[in-house]
PDB file of C-alpha atoms in Angstrom:
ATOM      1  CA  UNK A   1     -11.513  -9.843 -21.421  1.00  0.00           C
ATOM      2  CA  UNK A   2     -10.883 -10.479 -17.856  1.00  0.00           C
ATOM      3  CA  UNK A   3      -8.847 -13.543 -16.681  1.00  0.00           C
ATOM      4  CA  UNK A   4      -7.896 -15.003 -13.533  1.00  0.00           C
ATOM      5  CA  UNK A   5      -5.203 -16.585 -11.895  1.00  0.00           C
ATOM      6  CA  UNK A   6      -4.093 -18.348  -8.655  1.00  0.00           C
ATOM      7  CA  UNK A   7      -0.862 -16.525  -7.893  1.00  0.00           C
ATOM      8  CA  UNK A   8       1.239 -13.424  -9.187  1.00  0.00           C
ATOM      9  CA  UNK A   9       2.939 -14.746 -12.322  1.00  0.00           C
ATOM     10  CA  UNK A  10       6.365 -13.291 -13.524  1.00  0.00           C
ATOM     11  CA  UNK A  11       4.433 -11.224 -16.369  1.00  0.00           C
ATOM     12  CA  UNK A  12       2.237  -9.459 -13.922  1.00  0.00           C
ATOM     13  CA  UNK A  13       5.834  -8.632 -11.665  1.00  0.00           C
ATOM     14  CA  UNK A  14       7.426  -6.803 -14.699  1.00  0.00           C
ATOM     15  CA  UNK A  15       3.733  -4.937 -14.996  1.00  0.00           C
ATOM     16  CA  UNK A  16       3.820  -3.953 -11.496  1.00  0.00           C
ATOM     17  CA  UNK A  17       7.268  -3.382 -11.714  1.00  0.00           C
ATOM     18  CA  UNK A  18       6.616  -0.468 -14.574  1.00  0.00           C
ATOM     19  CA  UNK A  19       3.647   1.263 -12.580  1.00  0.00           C
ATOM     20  CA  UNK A  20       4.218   4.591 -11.017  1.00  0.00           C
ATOM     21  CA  UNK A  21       1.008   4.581  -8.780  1.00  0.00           C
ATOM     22  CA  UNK A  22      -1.170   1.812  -7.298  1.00  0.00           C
ATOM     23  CA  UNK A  23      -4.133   1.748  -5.211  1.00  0.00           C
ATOM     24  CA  UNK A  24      -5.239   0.162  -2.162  1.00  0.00           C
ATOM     25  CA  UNK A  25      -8.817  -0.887  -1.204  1.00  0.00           C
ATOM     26  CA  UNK A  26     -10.047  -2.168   1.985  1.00  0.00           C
ATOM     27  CA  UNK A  27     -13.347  -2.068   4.309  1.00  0.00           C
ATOM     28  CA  UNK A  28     -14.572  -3.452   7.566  1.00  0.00           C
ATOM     29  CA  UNK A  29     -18.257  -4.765   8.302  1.00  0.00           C
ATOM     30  CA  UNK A  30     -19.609  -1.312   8.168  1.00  0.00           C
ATOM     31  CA  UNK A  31     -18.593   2.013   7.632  1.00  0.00           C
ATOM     32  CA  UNK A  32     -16.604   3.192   4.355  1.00  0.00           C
ATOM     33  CA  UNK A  33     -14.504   1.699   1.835  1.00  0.00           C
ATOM     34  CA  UNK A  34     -10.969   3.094   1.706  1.00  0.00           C
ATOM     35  CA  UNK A  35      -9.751   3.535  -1.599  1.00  0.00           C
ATOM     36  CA  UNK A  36      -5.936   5.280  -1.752  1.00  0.00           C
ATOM     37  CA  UNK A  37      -3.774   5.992  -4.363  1.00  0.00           C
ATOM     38  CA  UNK A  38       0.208   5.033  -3.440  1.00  0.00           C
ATOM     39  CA  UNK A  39       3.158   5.001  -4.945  1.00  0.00           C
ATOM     40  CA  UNK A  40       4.745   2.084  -6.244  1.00  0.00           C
ATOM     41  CA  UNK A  41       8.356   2.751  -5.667  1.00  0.00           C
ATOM     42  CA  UNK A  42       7.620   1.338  -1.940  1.00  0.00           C
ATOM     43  CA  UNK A  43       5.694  -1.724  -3.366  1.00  0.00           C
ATOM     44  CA  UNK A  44       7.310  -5.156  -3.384  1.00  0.00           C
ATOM     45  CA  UNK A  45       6.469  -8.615  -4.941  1.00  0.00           C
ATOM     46  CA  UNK A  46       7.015 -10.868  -1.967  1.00  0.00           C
ATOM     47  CA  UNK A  47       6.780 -14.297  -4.033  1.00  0.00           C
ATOM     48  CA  UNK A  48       4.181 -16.012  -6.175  1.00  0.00           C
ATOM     49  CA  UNK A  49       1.209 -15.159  -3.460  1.00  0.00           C
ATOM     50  CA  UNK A  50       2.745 -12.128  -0.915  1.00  0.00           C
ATOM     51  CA  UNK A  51       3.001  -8.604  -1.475  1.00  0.00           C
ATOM     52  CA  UNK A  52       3.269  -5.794   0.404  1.00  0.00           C
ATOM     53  CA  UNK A  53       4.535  -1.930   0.346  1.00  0.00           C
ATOM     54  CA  UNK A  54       5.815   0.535   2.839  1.00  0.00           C
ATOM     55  CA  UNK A  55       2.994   2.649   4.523  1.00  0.00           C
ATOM     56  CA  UNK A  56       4.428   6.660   4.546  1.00  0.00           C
ATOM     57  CA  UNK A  57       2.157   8.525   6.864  1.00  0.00           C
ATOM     58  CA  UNK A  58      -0.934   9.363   5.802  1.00  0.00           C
ATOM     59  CA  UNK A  59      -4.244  11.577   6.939  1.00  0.00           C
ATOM     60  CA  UNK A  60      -5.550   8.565   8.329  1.00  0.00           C
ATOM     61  CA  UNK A  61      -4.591   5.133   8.664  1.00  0.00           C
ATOM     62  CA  UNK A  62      -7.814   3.871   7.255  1.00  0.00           C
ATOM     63  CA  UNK A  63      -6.090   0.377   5.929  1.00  0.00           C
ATOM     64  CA  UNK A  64      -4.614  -0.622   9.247  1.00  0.00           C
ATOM     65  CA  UNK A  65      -8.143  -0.223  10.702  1.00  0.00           C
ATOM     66  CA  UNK A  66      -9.983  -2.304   8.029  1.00  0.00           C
ATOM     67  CA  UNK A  67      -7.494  -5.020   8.295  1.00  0.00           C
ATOM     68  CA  UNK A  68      -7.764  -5.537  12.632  1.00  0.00           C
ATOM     69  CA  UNK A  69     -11.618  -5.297  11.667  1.00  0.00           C
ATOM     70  CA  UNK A  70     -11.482  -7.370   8.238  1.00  0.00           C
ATOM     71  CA  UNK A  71      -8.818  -8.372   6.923  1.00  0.00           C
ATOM     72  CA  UNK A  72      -9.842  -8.047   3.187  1.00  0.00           C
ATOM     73  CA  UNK A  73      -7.763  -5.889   0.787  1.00  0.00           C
ATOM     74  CA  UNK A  74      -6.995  -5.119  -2.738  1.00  0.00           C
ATOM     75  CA  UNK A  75      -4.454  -3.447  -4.632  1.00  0.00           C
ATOM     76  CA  UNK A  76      -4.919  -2.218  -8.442  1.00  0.00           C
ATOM     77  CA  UNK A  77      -2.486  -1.314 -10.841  1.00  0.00           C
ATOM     78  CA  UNK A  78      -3.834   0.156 -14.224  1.00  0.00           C
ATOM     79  CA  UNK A  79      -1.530   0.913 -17.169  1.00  0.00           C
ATOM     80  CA  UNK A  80      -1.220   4.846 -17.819  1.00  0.00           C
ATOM     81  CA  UNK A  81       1.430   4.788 -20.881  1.00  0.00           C
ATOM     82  CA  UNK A  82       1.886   1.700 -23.315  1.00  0.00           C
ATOM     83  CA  UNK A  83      -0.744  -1.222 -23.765  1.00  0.00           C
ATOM     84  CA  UNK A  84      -3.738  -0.882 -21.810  1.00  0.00           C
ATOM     85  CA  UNK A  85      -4.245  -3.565 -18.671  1.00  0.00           C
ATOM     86  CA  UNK A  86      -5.577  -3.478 -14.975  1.00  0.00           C
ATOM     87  CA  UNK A  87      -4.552  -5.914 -12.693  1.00  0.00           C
ATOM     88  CA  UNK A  88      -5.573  -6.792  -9.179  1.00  0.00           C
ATOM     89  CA  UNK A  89      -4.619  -8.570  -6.405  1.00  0.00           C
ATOM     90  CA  UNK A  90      -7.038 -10.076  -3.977  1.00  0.00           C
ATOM     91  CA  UNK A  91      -6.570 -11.280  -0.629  1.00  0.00           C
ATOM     92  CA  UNK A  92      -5.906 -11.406   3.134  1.00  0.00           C
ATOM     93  CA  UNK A  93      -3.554  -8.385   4.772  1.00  0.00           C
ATOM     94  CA  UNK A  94      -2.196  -7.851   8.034  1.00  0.00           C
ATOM     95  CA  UNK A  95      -0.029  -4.819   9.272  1.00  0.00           C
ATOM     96  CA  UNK A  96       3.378  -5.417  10.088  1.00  0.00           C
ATOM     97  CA  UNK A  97       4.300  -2.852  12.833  1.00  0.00           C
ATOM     98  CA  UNK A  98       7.284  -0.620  12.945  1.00  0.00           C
ATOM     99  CA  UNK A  99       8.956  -2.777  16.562  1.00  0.00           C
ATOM    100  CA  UNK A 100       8.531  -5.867  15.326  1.00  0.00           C
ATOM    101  CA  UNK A 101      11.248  -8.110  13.864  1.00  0.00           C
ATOM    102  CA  UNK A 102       9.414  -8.915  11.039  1.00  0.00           C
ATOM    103  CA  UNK A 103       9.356  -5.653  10.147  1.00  0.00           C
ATOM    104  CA  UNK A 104      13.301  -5.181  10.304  1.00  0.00           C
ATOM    105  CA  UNK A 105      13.435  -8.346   8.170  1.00  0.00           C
ATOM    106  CA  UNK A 106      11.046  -6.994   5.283  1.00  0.00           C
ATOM    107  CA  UNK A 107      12.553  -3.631   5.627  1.00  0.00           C
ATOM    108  CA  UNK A 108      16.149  -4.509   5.370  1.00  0.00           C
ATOM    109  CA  UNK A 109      15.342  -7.886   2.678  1.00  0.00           C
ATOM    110  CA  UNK A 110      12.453  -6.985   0.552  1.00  0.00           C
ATOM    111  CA  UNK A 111      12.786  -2.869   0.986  1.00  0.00           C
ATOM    112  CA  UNK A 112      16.549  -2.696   1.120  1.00  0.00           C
ATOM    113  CA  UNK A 113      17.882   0.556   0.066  1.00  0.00           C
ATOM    114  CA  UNK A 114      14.383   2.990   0.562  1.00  0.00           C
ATOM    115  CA  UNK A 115      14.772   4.698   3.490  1.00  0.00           C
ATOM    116  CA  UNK A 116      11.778   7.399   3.467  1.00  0.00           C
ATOM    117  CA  UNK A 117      10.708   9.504   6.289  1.00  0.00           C
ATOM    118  CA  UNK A 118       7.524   8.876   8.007  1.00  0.00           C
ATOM    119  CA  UNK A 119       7.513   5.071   7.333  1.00  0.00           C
ATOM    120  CA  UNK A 120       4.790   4.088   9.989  1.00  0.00           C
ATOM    121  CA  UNK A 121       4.203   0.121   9.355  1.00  0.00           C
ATOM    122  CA  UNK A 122       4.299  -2.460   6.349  1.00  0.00           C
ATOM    123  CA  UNK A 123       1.078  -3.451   4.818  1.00  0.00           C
ATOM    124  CA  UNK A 124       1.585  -7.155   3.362  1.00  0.00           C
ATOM    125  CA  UNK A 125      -1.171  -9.181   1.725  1.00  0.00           C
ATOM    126  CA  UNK A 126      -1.516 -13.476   1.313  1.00  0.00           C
ATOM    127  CA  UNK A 127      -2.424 -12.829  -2.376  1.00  0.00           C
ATOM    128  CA  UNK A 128      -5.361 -15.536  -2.429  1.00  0.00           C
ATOM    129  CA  UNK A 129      -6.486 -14.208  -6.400  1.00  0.00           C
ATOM    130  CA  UNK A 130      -5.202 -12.281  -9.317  1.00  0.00           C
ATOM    131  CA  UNK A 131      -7.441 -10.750 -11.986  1.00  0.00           C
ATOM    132  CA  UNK A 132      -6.172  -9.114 -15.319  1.00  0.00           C
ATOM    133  CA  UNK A 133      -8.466  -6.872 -17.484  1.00  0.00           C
ATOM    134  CA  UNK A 134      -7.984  -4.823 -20.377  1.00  0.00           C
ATOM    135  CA  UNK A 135      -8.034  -1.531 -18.876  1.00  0.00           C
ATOM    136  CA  UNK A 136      -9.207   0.199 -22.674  1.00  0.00           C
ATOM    137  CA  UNK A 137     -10.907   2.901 -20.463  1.00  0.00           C
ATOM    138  CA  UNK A 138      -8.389   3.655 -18.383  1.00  0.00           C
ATOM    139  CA  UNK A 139      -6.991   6.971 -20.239  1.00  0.00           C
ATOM    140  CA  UNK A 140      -3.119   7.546 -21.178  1.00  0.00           C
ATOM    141  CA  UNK A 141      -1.197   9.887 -18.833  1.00  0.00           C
ATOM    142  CA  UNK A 142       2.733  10.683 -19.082  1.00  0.00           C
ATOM    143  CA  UNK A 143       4.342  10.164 -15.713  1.00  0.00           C
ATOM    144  CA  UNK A 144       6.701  13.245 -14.744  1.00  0.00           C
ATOM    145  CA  UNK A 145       7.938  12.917 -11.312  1.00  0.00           C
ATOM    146  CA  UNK A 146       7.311  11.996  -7.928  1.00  0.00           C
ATOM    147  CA  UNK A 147       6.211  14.526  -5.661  1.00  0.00           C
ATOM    148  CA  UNK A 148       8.673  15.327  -2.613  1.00  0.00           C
ATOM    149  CA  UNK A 149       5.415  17.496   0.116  1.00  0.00           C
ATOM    150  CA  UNK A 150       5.317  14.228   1.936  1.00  0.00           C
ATOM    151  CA  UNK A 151       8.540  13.424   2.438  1.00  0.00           C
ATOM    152  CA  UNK A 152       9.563  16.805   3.270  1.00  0.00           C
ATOM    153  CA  UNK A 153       6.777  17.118   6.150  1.00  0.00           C
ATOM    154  CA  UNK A 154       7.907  14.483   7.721  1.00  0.00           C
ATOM    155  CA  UNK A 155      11.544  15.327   7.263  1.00  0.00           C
ATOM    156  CA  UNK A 156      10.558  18.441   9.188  1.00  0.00           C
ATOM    157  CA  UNK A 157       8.569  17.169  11.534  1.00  0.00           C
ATOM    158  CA  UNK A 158      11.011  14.927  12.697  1.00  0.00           C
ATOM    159  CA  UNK A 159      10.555  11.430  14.404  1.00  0.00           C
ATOM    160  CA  UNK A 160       9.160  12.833  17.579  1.00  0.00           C
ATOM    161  CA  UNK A 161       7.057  15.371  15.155  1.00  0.00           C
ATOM    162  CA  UNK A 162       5.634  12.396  13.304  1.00  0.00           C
ATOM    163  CA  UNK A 163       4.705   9.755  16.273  1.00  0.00           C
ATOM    164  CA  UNK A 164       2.592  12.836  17.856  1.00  0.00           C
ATOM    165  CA  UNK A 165       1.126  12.887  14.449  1.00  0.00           C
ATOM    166  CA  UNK A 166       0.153   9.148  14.503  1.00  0.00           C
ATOM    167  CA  UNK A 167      -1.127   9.887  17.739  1.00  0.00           C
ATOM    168  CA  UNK A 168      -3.390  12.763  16.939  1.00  0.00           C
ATOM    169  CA  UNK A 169      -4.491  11.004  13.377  1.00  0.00           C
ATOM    170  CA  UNK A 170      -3.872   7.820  13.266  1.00  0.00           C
ATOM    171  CA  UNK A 171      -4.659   5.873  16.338  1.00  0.00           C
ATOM    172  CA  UNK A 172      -8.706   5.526  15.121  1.00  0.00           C
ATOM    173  CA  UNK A 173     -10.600   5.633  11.683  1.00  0.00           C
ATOM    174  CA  UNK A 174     -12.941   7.787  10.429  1.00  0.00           C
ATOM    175  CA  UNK A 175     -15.712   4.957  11.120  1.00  0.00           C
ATOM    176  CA  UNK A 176     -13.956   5.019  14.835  1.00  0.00           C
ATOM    177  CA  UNK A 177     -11.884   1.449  14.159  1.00  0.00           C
ATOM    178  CA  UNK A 178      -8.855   1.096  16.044  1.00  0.00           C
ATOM    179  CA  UNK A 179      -5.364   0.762  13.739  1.00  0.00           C
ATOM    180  CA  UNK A 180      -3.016  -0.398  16.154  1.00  0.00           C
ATOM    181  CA  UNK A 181      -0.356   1.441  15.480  1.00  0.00           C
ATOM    182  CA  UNK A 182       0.932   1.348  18.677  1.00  0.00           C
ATOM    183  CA  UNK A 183       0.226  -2.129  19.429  1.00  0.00           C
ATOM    184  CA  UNK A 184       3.767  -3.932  20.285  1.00  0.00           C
ATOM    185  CA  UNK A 185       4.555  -6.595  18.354  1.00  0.00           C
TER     186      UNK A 185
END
């Protein structure tokens, strides 16, 4: 049932390309494994082994921290209408910060067009591994919107609002790993 491959092939793009949600799985050493759902409108196909998605503030910033400690992470996309399939991607990520020029590159190249309050960094992952399953227990669901909370926080907050929100929330993880959000690039 399960099969593997070496890189992100251009039937797994149009899969990820149809997905409403994915999730995101890291850890460090020790502590907890993050598991988040995301949504896949801010998720980009880099090239045959890249990937990455814009990171919208969060509760915590529980990825960024695994990935200075780590550096292992894995998203999962699972089909919730039409023929049943999971797929994964496995591999290396590093956090692209907000001040750095790479950033401005993905943002205005790969991201062009999304321009979402409360961005706070780019996660992008060296896809090293990419495993396809049949997902037959993964039940059917009909997709029916996005929901606008998160947006509208930080629209409200502001950017002032939302960097003293990083700062209270987001600077250290639960397991008390720093994220480096503020780190200059």
């Amino acid at each position: 049932m399960a099969k593997g491959f070496q890189s992100i092939e251009q039937n797994h793009r149009a899969f990820i390309a149809r997905q409403h949600v994915f999730f995101t799985a890291s850890a460090a050493g020790t502590g907890r494994i993050n598991l988040s759902p995301k949504d896949s409108a801010c998720f980009r196909v880099l090239n045959a082994n890249g990937a990455a998605y814009l990171d919208v503030t969060g509760s915590g910033n529980e990825t960024a921290a695994h990935l200075l400690a780590d550096g292992r992470l894995t998203f999962m996309f699972c089909a919730f209408e039409g023929a049943p399939l999971i797929l994964r991607l496995y591999g290396r990520g590093l956090i692209v910060h907000r001040d750095s020029e790479e950033f401005s590159q993905l943002r205005a190249g790969a991201f062009a067009g999304i321009d979402r309050p409360g961005v706070r960094q780019i996660v992008k992952m060296d896809v090293e591994y990419v495993l396809t399953s049949c997902g037959y227990g993964v039940p059917l669901y009909d997709y029916t919107g996005e929901r606008e909370q998160l947006d509208r926080w930080a629209e409200h907050k502001g950017e002032a609002g939302v960097e003293d929100y990083w700062r209270e929330k987001n600077v250290v993880s639960q397991d008390g790993f720093e994220t480096g959000i503020f780190e200059k690039a």
